[in-house]
Amino acid sequence: MRMEKFAARFFNMTDEVWAKHANPLSVWTRYSCLPLLCIAVWSRDWIGGWALIPGVVVILWVWLNPRVFGKPKTTNHWASKAVLGERVLLMHPKDQIPSHHLRAIGLLKSVTFAGFVLAIYGLVVFHLWFTVFGTILTILGKTWFLDRMVWLYQDLEDQNAQYRSWVY
């Protein structure tokens, strides 16, 4: 959970930013980040040091993404509830999160991390299949994690008036 809290602080996730990030466009366009970053890193083979430019642009996009879309008209979407579930995961006392969610979250983080490490390895050694497979594994792990966040949100929304107020 420490990594999620660090990321929330790094991204300065205020209530307003969380509300904008709950826009499904924010969630779905965020899927572009890892493939674009891989292309930017791989481009060092084609354009040398100039590869830093697309890399910086992608990192800027990662930071801006939760901010550029407006607050959605409704948060009654799978993607919106996935973001709300991530917010619950950060806010809810860990000892009060049902154990079946914690086990699944740990497993899915491991799958996502393994895919990410494989993608990084592929980028370092210019191995296309490691890069592609690692990226796919990372995205699948993250998608399954987001689905678990929807489930977590739905399980805990009735216990907390603030959580319930996020769905409109």
PDB file of C-alpha atoms in Angstrom:
ATOM      1  CA  MET A   1       0.000   0.000   0.000  1.00  0.00           C
ATOM      2  CA  ARG A   2       2.970   2.307   0.474  1.00  0.00           C
ATOM      3  CA  MET A   3       3.514   2.563  -3.278  1.00  0.00           C
ATOM      4  CA  GLU A   4      -0.090   3.664  -3.864  1.00  0.00           C
ATOM      5  CA  LYS A   5       0.178   6.331  -1.162  1.00  0.00           C
ATOM      6  CA  PHE A   6       3.469   7.552  -2.616  1.00  0.00           C
ATOM      7  CA  ALA A   7       1.875   7.739  -6.077  1.00  0.00           C
ATOM      8  CA  ALA A   8      -1.142   9.631  -4.725  1.00  0.00           C
ATOM      9  CA  ARG A   9       1.170  12.175  -3.073  1.00  0.00           C
ATOM     10  CA  PHE A  10       3.380  12.425  -6.174  1.00  0.00           C
ATOM     11  CA  PHE A  11       0.361  13.050  -8.383  1.00  0.00           C
ATOM     12  CA  ASN A  12      -1.062  15.488  -5.802  1.00  0.00           C
ATOM     13  CA  MET A  13      -4.388  13.669  -5.832  1.00  0.00           C
ATOM     14  CA  THR A  14      -6.729  16.214  -4.315  1.00  0.00           C
ATOM     15  CA  ASP A  15     -10.490  15.648  -4.157  1.00  0.00           C
ATOM     16  CA  GLU A  16     -10.816  17.642  -7.392  1.00  0.00           C
ATOM     17  CA  VAL A  17      -8.163  15.561  -9.175  1.00  0.00           C
ATOM     18  CA  TRP A  18      -9.776  12.316  -7.978  1.00  0.00           C
ATOM     19  CA  ALA A  19     -13.132  13.548  -9.319  1.00  0.00           C
ATOM     20  CA  LYS A  20     -11.600  14.277 -12.738  1.00  0.00           C
ATOM     21  CA  HIS A  21      -9.669  11.009 -12.761  1.00  0.00           C
ATOM     22  CA  ALA A  22     -12.973   9.166 -12.240  1.00  0.00           C
ATOM     23  CA  ASN A  23     -13.865  10.239 -15.778  1.00  0.00           C
ATOM     24  CA  PRO A  24     -13.776   7.065 -17.900  1.00  0.00           C
ATOM     25  CA  LEU A  25     -11.794   8.962 -20.553  1.00  0.00           C
ATOM     26  CA  SER A  26      -9.025   9.433 -18.000  1.00  0.00           C
ATOM     27  CA  VAL A  27      -9.006   5.731 -17.160  1.00  0.00           C
ATOM     28  CA  TRP A  28      -9.080   4.473 -20.733  1.00  0.00           C
ATOM     29  CA  THR A  29      -6.507   6.930 -22.094  1.00  0.00           C
ATOM     30  CA  ARG A  30      -4.183   6.046 -19.242  1.00  0.00           C
ATOM     31  CA  TYR A  31      -3.774   2.658 -20.904  1.00  0.00           C
ATOM     32  CA  SER A  32      -1.683   4.444 -23.528  1.00  0.00           C
ATOM     33  CA  CYS A  33       1.028   5.378 -21.011  1.00  0.00           C
ATOM     34  CA  LEU A  34       3.057   2.161 -20.796  1.00  0.00           C
ATOM     35  CA  PRO A  35       3.070   1.378 -24.543  1.00  0.00           C
ATOM     36  CA  LEU A  36       4.033   4.977 -25.315  1.00  0.00           C
ATOM     37  CA  LEU A  37       6.780   4.874 -22.701  1.00  0.00           C
ATOM     38  CA  CYS A  38       8.100   1.631 -24.190  1.00  0.00           C
ATOM     39  CA  ILE A  39       8.178   3.186 -27.652  1.00  0.00           C
ATOM     40  CA  ALA A  40       9.932   6.265 -26.270  1.00  0.00           C
ATOM     41  CA  VAL A  41      12.599   4.136 -24.554  1.00  0.00           C
ATOM     42  CA  TRP A  42      12.988   1.866 -27.582  1.00  0.00           C
ATOM     43  CA  SER A  43      13.424   4.912 -29.808  1.00  0.00           C
ATOM     44  CA  ARG A  44      16.878   5.449 -28.318  1.00  0.00           C
ATOM     45  CA  ASP A  45      17.990   2.909 -30.919  1.00  0.00           C
ATOM     46  CA  TRP A  46      16.623   5.085 -33.727  1.00  0.00           C
ATOM     47  CA  ILE A  47      17.180   8.626 -32.498  1.00  0.00           C
ATOM     48  CA  GLY A  48      19.766   8.288 -29.734  1.00  0.00           C
ATOM     49  CA  GLY A  49      19.655  10.902 -26.996  1.00  0.00           C
ATOM     50  CA  TRP A  50      16.696  12.597 -28.641  1.00  0.00           C
ATOM     51  CA  ALA A  51      14.650   9.744 -27.161  1.00  0.00           C
ATOM     52  CA  LEU A  52      14.563  11.756 -23.945  1.00  0.00           C
ATOM     53  CA  ILE A  53      12.076  14.134 -25.568  1.00  0.00           C
ATOM     54  CA  PRO A  54       9.303  11.583 -26.181  1.00  0.00           C
ATOM     55  CA  GLY A  55      10.136  10.029 -22.797  1.00  0.00           C
ATOM     56  CA  VAL A  56       9.599  13.345 -21.026  1.00  0.00           C
ATOM     57  CA  VAL A  57       6.390  13.935 -23.011  1.00  0.00           C
ATOM     58  CA  VAL A  58       5.029  10.541 -21.910  1.00  0.00           C
ATOM     59  CA  ILE A  59       5.949  11.168 -18.276  1.00  0.00           C
ATOM     60  CA  LEU A  60       4.245  14.560 -18.497  1.00  0.00           C
ATOM     61  CA  TRP A  61       1.162  12.824 -19.934  1.00  0.00           C
ATOM     62  CA  VAL A  62       1.176  10.363 -17.001  1.00  0.00           C
ATOM     63  CA  TRP A  63       1.090  13.300 -14.579  1.00  0.00           C
ATOM     64  CA  LEU A  64      -1.429  15.386 -16.557  1.00  0.00           C
ATOM     65  CA  ASN A  65      -3.855  12.588 -17.405  1.00  0.00           C
ATOM     66  CA  PRO A  66      -5.842  12.680 -14.134  1.00  0.00           C
ATOM     67  CA  ARG A  67      -6.228  16.443 -14.570  1.00  0.00           C
ATOM     68  CA  VAL A  68      -7.082  17.065 -18.235  1.00  0.00           C
ATOM     69  CA  PHE A  69     -10.548  15.513 -18.337  1.00  0.00           C
ATOM     70  CA  GLY A  70     -13.520  17.141 -16.682  1.00  0.00           C
ATOM     71  CA  LYS A  71     -15.519  15.662 -13.852  1.00  0.00           C
ATOM     72  CA  PRO A  72     -17.806  13.035 -15.436  1.00  0.00           C
ATOM     73  CA  LYS A  73     -21.568  13.564 -15.632  1.00  0.00           C
ATOM     74  CA  THR A  74     -21.947  10.274 -13.804  1.00  0.00           C
ATOM     75  CA  THR A  75     -19.601   7.945 -11.982  1.00  0.00           C
ATOM     76  CA  ASN A  76     -21.875   4.965 -12.498  1.00  0.00           C
ATOM     77  CA  HIS A  77     -19.348   3.341 -14.880  1.00  0.00           C
ATOM     78  CA  TRP A  78     -16.958   0.446 -14.430  1.00  0.00           C
ATOM     79  CA  ALA A  79     -13.954   2.716 -15.050  1.00  0.00           C
ATOM     80  CA  SER A  80     -15.187   5.354 -12.601  1.00  0.00           C
ATOM     81  CA  LYS A  81     -15.820   2.778  -9.897  1.00  0.00           C
ATOM     82  CA  ALA A  82     -12.324   1.351 -10.467  1.00  0.00           C
ATOM     83  CA  VAL A  83     -10.879   4.771  -9.609  1.00  0.00           C
ATOM     84  CA  LEU A  84     -13.223   5.076  -6.626  1.00  0.00           C
ATOM     85  CA  GLY A  85     -12.038   1.657  -5.463  1.00  0.00           C
ATOM     86  CA  GLU A  86      -8.406   2.783  -5.680  1.00  0.00           C
ATOM     87  CA  ARG A  87      -9.341   5.778  -3.571  1.00  0.00           C
ATOM     88  CA  VAL A  88     -11.057   3.508  -1.034  1.00  0.00           C
ATOM     89  CA  LEU A  89      -7.958   1.309  -0.922  1.00  0.00           C
ATOM     90  CA  LEU A  90      -5.877   4.347  -0.002  1.00  0.00           C
ATOM     91  CA  MET A  91      -8.317   5.761   2.543  1.00  0.00           C
ATOM     92  CA  HIS A  92      -9.824   2.723   4.221  1.00  0.00           C
ATOM     93  CA  PRO A  93      -7.982   1.234   7.201  1.00  0.00           C
ATOM     94  CA  LYS A  94      -6.069  -1.755   5.863  1.00  0.00           C
ATOM     95  CA  ASP A  95      -7.146  -3.969   8.750  1.00  0.00           C
ATOM     96  CA  GLN A  96     -10.787  -3.352   7.771  1.00  0.00           C
ATOM     97  CA  ILE A  97     -10.390  -4.371   4.119  1.00  0.00           C
ATOM     98  CA  PRO A  98     -11.781  -7.888   3.643  1.00  0.00           C
ATOM     99  CA  SER A  99      -8.992 -10.459   3.489  1.00  0.00           C
ATOM    100  CA  HIS A 100     -10.191 -11.915   0.178  1.00  0.00           C
ATOM    101  CA  HIS A 101      -9.539  -8.516  -1.409  1.00  0.00           C
ATOM    102  CA  LEU A 102      -6.118  -8.141   0.191  1.00  0.00           C
ATOM    103  CA  ARG A 103      -4.998 -11.560  -1.080  1.00  0.00           C
ATOM    104  CA  ALA A 104      -6.190 -10.815  -4.613  1.00  0.00           C
ATOM    105  CA  ILE A 105      -4.666  -7.329  -4.557  1.00  0.00           C
ATOM    106  CA  GLY A 106      -1.306  -8.776  -3.492  1.00  0.00           C
ATOM    107  CA  LEU A 107      -1.400 -11.395  -6.231  1.00  0.00           C
ATOM    108  CA  LEU A 108      -2.411  -8.876  -8.902  1.00  0.00           C
ATOM    109  CA  LYS A 109       0.304  -6.449  -7.839  1.00  0.00           C
ATOM    110  CA  SER A 110       2.818  -9.291  -8.184  1.00  0.00           C
ATOM    111  CA  VAL A 111       1.589 -10.158 -11.685  1.00  0.00           C
ATOM    112  CA  THR A 112       1.676  -6.498 -12.724  1.00  0.00           C
ATOM    113  CA  PHE A 113       5.131  -5.996 -11.241  1.00  0.00           C
ATOM    114  CA  ALA A 114       6.489  -9.139 -12.934  1.00  0.00           C
ATOM    115  CA  GLY A 115       5.161  -7.921 -16.279  1.00  0.00           C
ATOM    116  CA  PHE A 116       6.682  -4.505 -15.727  1.00  0.00           C
ATOM    117  CA  VAL A 117      10.083  -5.984 -14.843  1.00  0.00           C
ATOM    118  CA  LEU A 118       9.937  -8.182 -17.942  1.00  0.00           C
ATOM    119  CA  ALA A 119       9.074  -5.150 -20.101  1.00  0.00           C
ATOM    120  CA  ILE A 120      11.959  -3.169 -18.608  1.00  0.00           C
ATOM    121  CA  TYR A 121      14.339  -6.065 -19.214  1.00  0.00           C
ATOM    122  CA  GLY A 122      13.159  -6.263 -22.817  1.00  0.00           C
ATOM    123  CA  LEU A 123      13.734  -2.536 -23.241  1.00  0.00           C
ATOM    124  CA  VAL A 124      17.215  -2.710 -21.745  1.00  0.00           C
ATOM    125  CA  VAL A 125      18.367  -5.573 -23.968  1.00  0.00           C
ATOM    126  CA  PHE A 126      16.247  -4.623 -27.016  1.00  0.00           C
ATOM    127  CA  HIS A 127      14.258  -7.848 -26.929  1.00  0.00           C
ATOM    128  CA  LEU A 128      10.938  -7.130 -28.619  1.00  0.00           C
ATOM    129  CA  TRP A 129       9.036 -10.173 -27.329  1.00  0.00           C
ATOM    130  CA  PHE A 130      10.031  -9.616 -23.691  1.00  0.00           C
ATOM    131  CA  THR A 131       8.994  -5.983 -24.052  1.00  0.00           C
ATOM    132  CA  VAL A 132       5.664  -6.774 -25.700  1.00  0.00           C
ATOM    133  CA  PHE A 133       4.830  -9.719 -23.432  1.00  0.00           C
ATOM    134  CA  GLY A 134       5.820  -7.763 -20.323  1.00  0.00           C
ATOM    135  CA  THR A 135       3.700  -4.800 -21.420  1.00  0.00           C
ATOM    136  CA  ILE A 136       0.702  -7.031 -22.114  1.00  0.00           C
ATOM    137  CA  LEU A 137       1.125  -8.815 -18.767  1.00  0.00           C
ATOM    138  CA  THR A 138       1.356  -5.462 -16.983  1.00  0.00           C
ATOM    139  CA  ILE A 139      -1.786  -4.146 -18.665  1.00  0.00           C
ATOM    140  CA  LEU A 140      -3.738  -7.355 -18.022  1.00  0.00           C
ATOM    141  CA  GLY A 141      -2.632  -7.390 -14.379  1.00  0.00           C
ATOM    142  CA  LYS A 142      -3.604  -3.734 -13.971  1.00  0.00           C
ATOM    143  CA  THR A 143      -6.973  -4.302 -15.645  1.00  0.00           C
ATOM    144  CA  TRP A 144      -7.732  -7.224 -13.351  1.00  0.00           C
ATOM    145  CA  PHE A 145      -6.585  -5.066 -10.403  1.00  0.00           C
ATOM    146  CA  LEU A 146      -8.986  -2.307 -11.520  1.00  0.00           C
ATOM    147  CA  ASP A 147     -11.785  -4.860 -11.722  1.00  0.00           C
ATOM    148  CA  ARG A 148     -10.969  -5.869  -8.154  1.00  0.00           C
ATOM    149  CA  MET A 149     -11.114  -2.182  -7.183  1.00  0.00           C
ATOM    150  CA  VAL A 150     -14.688  -2.028  -8.523  1.00  0.00           C
ATOM    151  CA  TRP A 151     -15.553  -5.022  -6.365  1.00  0.00           C
ATOM    152  CA  LEU A 152     -13.818  -3.484  -3.331  1.00  0.00           C
ATOM    153  CA  TYR A 153     -15.704  -0.228  -3.832  1.00  0.00           C
ATOM    154  CA  GLN A 154     -19.035  -2.034  -4.136  1.00  0.00           C
ATOM    155  CA  ASP A 155     -18.320  -4.075  -1.005  1.00  0.00           C
ATOM    156  CA  LEU A 156     -17.413  -1.059   1.128  1.00  0.00           C
ATOM    157  CA  GLU A 157     -19.606   1.762  -0.200  1.00  0.00           C
ATOM    158  CA  ASP A 158     -22.473   0.908   2.152  1.00  0.00           C
ATOM    159  CA  GLN A 159     -20.180   1.189   5.185  1.00  0.00           C
ATOM    160  CA  ASN A 160     -19.183   4.782   4.510  1.00  0.00           C
ATOM    161  CA  ALA A 161     -21.355   7.771   3.553  1.00  0.00           C
ATOM    162  CA  GLN A 162     -18.394   9.515   1.917  1.00  0.00           C
ATOM    163  CA  TYR A 163     -17.788   6.544  -0.400  1.00  0.00           C
ATOM    164  CA  ARG A 164     -21.496   6.423  -1.313  1.00  0.00           C
ATOM    165  CA  SER A 165     -21.435  10.119  -2.191  1.00  0.00           C
ATOM    166  CA  TRP A 166     -18.833   9.506  -4.895  1.00  0.00           C
ATOM    167  CA  VAL A 167     -21.349   7.715  -7.135  1.00  0.00           C
ATOM    168  CA  TYR A 168     -23.822  10.040  -8.798  1.00  0.00           C
TER     169      TYR A 168
END
